[in-house]
PDB file of C-alpha atoms and ligand atoms in Angstrom:
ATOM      1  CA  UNK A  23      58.913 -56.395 -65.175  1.00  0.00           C
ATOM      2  CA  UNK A  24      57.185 -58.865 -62.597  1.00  0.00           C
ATOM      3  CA  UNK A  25      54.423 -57.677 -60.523  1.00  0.00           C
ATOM      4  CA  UNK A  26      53.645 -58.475 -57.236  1.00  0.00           C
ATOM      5  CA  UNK A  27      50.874 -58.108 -54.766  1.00  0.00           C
ATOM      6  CA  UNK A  28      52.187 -56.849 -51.576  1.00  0.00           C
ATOM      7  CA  UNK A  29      50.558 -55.848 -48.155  1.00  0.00           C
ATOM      8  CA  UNK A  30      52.194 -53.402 -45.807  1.00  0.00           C
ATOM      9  CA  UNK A  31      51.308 -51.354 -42.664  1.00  0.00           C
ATOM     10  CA  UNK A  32      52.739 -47.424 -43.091  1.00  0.00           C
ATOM     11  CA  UNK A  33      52.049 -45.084 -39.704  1.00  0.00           C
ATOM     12  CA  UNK A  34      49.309 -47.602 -38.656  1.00  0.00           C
ATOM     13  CA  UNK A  35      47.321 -48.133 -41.743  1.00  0.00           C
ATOM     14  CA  UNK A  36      47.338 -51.077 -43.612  1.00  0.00           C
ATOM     15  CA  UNK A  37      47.617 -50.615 -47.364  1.00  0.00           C
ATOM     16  CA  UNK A  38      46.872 -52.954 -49.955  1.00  0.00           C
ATOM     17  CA  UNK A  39      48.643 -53.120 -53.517  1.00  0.00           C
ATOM     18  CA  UNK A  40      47.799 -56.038 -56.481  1.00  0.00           C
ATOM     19  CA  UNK A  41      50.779 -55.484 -58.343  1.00  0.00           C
ATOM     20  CA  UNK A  42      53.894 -53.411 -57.295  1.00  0.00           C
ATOM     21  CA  UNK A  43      56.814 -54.051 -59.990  1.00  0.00           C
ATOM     22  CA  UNK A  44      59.586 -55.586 -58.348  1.00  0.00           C
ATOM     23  CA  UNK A  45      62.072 -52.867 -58.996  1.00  0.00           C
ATOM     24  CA  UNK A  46      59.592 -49.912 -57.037  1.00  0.00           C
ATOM     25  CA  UNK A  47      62.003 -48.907 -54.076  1.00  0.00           C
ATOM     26  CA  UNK A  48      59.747 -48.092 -50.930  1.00  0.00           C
ATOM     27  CA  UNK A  49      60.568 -44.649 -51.024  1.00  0.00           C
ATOM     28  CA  UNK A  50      59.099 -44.701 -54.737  1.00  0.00           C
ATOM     29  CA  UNK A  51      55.780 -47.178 -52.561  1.00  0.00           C
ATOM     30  CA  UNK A  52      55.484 -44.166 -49.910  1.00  0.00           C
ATOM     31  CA  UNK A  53      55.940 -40.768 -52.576  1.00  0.00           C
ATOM     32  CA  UNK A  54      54.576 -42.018 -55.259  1.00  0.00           C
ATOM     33  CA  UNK A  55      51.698 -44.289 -54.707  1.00  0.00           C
ATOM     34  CA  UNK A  56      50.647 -43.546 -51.130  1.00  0.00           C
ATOM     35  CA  UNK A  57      51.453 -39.983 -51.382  1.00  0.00           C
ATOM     36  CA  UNK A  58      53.585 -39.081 -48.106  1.00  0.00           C
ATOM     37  CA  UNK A  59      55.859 -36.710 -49.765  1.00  0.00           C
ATOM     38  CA  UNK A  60      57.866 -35.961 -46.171  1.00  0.00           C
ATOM     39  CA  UNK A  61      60.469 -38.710 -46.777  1.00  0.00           C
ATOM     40  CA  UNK A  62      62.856 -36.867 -49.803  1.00  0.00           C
ATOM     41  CA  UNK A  63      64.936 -38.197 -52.209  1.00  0.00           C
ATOM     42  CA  UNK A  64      68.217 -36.961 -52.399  1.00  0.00           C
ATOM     43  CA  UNK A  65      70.441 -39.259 -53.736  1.00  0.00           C
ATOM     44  CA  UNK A  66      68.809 -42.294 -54.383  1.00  0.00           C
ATOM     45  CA  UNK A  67      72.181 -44.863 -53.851  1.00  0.00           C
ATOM     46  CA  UNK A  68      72.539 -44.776 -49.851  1.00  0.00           C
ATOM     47  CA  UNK A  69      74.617 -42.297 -49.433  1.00  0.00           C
ATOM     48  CA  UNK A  70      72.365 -38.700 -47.539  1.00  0.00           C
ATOM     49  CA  UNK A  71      70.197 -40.351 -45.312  1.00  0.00           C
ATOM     50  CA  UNK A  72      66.939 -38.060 -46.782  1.00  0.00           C
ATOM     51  CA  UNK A  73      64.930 -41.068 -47.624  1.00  0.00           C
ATOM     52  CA  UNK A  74      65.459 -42.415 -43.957  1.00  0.00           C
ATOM     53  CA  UNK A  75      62.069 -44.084 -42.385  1.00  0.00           C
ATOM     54  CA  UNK A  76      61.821 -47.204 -39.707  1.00  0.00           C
ATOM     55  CA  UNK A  77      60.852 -50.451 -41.481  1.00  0.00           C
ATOM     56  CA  UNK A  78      59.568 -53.089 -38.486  1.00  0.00           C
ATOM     57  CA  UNK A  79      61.532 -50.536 -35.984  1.00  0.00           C
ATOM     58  CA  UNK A  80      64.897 -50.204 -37.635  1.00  0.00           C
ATOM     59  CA  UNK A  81      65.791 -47.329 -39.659  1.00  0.00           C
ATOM     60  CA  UNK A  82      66.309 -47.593 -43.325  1.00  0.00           C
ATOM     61  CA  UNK A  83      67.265 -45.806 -46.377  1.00  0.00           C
ATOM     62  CA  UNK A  84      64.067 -46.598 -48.095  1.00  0.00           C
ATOM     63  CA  UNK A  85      65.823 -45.477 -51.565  1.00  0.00           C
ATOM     64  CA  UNK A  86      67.687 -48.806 -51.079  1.00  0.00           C
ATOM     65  CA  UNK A  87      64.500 -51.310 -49.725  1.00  0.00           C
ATOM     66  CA  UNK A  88      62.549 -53.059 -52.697  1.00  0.00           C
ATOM     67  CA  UNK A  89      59.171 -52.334 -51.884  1.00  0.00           C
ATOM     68  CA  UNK A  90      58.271 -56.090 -52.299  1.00  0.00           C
ATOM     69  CA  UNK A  91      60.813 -56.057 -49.266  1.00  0.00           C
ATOM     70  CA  UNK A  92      58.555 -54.553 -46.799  1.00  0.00           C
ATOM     71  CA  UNK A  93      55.448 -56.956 -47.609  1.00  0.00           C
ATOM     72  CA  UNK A  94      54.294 -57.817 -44.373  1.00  0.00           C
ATOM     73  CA  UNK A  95      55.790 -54.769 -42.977  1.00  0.00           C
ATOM     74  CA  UNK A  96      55.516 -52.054 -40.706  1.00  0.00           C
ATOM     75  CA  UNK A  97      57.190 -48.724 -41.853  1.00  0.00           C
ATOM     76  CA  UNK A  98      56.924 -45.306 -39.968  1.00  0.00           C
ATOM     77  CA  UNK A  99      57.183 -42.068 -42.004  1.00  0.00           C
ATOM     78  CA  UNK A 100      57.938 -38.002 -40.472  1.00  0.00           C
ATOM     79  CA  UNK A 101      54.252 -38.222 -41.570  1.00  0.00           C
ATOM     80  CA  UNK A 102      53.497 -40.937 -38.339  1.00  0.00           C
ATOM     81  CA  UNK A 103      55.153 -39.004 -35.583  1.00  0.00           C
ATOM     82  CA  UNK A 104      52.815 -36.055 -35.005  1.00  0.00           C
ATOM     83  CA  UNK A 105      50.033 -36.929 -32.156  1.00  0.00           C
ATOM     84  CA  UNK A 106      46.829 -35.586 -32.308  1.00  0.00           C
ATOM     85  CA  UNK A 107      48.518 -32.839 -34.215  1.00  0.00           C
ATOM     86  CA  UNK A 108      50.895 -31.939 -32.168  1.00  0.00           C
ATOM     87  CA  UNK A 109      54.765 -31.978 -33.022  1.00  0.00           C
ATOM     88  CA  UNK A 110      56.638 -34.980 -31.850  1.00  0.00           C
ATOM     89  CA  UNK A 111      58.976 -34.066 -29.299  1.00  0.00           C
ATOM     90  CA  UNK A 112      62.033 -34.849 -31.839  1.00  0.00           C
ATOM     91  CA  UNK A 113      60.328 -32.229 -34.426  1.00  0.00           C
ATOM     92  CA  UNK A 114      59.731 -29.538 -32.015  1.00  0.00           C
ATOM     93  CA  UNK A 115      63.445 -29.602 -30.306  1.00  0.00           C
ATOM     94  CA  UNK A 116      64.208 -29.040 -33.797  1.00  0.00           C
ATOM     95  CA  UNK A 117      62.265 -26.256 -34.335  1.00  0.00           C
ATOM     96  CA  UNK A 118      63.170 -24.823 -30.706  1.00  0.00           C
ATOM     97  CA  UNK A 119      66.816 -25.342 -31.716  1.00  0.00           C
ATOM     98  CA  UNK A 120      66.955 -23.544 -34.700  1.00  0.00           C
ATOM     99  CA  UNK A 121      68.121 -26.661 -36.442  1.00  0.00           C
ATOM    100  CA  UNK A 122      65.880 -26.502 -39.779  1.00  0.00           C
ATOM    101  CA  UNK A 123      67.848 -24.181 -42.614  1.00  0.00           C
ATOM    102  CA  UNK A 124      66.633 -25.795 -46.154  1.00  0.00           C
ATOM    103  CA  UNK A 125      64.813 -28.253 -44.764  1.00  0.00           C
ATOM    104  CA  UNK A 126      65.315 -31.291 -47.110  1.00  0.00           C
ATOM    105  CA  UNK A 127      67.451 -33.059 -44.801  1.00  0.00           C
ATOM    106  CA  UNK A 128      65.458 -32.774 -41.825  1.00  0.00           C
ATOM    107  CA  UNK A 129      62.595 -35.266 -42.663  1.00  0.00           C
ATOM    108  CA  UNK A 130      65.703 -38.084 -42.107  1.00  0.00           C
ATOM    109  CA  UNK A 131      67.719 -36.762 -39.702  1.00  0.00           C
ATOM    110  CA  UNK A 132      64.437 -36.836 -37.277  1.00  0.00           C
ATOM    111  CA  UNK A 133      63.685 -40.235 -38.181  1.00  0.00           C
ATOM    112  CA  UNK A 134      67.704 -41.343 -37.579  1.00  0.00           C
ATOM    113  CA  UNK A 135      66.663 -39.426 -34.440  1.00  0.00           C
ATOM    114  CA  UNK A 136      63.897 -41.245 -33.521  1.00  0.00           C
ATOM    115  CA  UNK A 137      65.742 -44.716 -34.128  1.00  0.00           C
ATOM    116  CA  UNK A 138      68.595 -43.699 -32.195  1.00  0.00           C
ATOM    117  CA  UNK A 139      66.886 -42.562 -29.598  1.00  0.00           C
ATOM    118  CA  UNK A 140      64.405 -45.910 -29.162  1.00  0.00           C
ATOM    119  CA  UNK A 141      67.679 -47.616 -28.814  1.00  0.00           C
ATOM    120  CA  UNK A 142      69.573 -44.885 -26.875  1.00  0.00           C
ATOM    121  CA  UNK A 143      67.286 -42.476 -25.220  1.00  0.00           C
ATOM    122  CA  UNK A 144      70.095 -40.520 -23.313  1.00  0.00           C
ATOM    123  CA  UNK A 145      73.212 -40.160 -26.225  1.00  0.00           C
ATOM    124  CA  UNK A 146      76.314 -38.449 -25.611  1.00  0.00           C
ATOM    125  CA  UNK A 147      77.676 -36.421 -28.601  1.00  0.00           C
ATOM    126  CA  UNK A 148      79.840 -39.111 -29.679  1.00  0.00           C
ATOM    127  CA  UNK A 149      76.882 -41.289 -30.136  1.00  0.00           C
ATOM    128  CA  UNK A 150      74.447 -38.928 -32.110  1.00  0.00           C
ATOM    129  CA  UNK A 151      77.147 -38.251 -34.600  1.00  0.00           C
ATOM    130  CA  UNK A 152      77.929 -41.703 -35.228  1.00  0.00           C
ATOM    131  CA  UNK A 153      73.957 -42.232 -34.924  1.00  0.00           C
ATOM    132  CA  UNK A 154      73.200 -39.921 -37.536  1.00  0.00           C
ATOM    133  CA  UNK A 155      76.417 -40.349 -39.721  1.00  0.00           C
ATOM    134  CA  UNK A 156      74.572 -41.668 -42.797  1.00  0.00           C
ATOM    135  CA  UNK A 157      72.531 -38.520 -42.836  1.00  0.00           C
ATOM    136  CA  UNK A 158      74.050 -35.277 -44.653  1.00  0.00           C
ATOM    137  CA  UNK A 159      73.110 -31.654 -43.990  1.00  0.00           C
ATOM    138  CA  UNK A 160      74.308 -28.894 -46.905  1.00  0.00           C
ATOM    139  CA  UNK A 161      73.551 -26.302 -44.473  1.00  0.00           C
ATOM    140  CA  UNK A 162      73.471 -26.100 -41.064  1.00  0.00           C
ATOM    141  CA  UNK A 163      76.921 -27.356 -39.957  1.00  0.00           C
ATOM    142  CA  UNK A 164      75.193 -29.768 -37.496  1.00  0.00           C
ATOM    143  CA  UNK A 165      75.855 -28.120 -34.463  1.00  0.00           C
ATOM    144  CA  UNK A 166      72.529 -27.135 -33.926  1.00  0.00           C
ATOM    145  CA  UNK A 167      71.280 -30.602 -35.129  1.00  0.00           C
ATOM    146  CA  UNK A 168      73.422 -31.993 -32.118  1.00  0.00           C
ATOM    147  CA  UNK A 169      71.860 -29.657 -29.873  1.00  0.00           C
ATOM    148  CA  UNK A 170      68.551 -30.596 -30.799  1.00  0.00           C
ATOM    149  CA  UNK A 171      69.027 -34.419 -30.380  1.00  0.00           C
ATOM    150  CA  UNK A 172      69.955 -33.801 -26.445  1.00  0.00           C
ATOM    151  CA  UNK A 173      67.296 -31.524 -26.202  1.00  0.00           C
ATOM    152  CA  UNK A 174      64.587 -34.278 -27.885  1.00  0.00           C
ATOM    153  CA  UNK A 175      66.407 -36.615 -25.264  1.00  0.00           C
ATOM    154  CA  UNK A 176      65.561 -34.326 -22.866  1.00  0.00           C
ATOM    155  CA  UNK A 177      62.030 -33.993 -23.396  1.00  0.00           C
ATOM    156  CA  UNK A 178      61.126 -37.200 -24.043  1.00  0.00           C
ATOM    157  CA  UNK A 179      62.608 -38.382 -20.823  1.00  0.00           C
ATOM    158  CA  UNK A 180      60.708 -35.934 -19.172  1.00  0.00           C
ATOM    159  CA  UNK A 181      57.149 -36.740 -20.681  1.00  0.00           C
ATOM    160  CA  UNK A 182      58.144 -40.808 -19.870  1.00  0.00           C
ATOM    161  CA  UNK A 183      58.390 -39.598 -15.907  1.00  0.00           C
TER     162      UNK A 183
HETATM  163  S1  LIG B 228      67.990 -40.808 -51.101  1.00  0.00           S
HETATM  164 FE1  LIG B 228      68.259 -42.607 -49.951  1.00  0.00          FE
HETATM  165  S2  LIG B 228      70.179 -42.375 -48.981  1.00  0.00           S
HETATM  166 FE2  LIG B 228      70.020 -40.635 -50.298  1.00  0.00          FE
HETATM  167  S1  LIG B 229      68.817 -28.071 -43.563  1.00  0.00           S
HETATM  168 FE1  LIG B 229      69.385 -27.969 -45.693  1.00  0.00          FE
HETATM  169  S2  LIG B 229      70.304 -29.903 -46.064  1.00  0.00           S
HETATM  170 FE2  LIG B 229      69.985 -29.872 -43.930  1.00  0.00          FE
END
């Protein structure tokens, strides 16, 4: 397999790699060889949404980016959204909401979240489902996921005031 060098910003720090094969997926880039284990792996074709990060401000399914894609990138992990340790407003309306059963999901749908939300800060329920229809919860029926995206809309639009 072909190596490349490739250089890539994730959450604000640049990273530097001589030789990245050119099959590595970015999720494989992030888990494996910089070591932000938030974004999961479920199934690795496309199809759950747990691998979800931003890549230059769009969300992706990273189990589907090349890493050699991103050179030159900007990507955005769960990991990147906490402020001076402090929950981003996203992750703590989930938390307030009750929204977090297994957890395995939730790394994704908050990113989805956060895309969505950049794009659409005020959704109506139609637009959060279709928002965060390539994202698949096993457990919590997403009712309480919905609730916590207009309650994230909520406080964000509050701290922008
Ligand atoms: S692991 Fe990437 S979409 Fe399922
Ligand atoms: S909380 Fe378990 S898969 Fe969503």
């Amino acid at each position: 397999m072909k190596r490349v060098p490739i250089k890539l910003k994730v959450n604000g720090q640049a990273y530097v790699f001589d030789a990245v094969p050119e099959n590595k997926t970015l999720l494989s880039l992030i888990r494996d060889d910089i070591g932000l284990t938030g974004t999961k792996e479920g199934c690795a074709e496309g199809d759950c949404g747990a691998c979800t990060v931003l890549l230059n401000g769009k969300t992706v399914d990273s189990c589907l980016v090349l890493a050699v894609e991103a050179d030159g990138g900007e990507v955005l992990t769960i990991e990147g959204l906490s402020r001076d340790g402090n929950l981003h407003p996203i992750q703590q309306a989930f938390v307030d909401e009750g929204s977090v059963q297994c957890g395995y999901c939730i790394p994704g749908m908050i990113m989805s979240t956060y895309g969505l939300l950049q794009e659409n800060p005020s959704p109506t329920d139609a637009e959060i489902k279709k928002g965060l229809e390539g994202n698949i919860c096993r457990c919590t029926g997403y009712v309480r996921i919905l609730n916590a995206v207009h309650k994230a809309s909520e406080m964000m639009a509050k701290e922008s005031k």
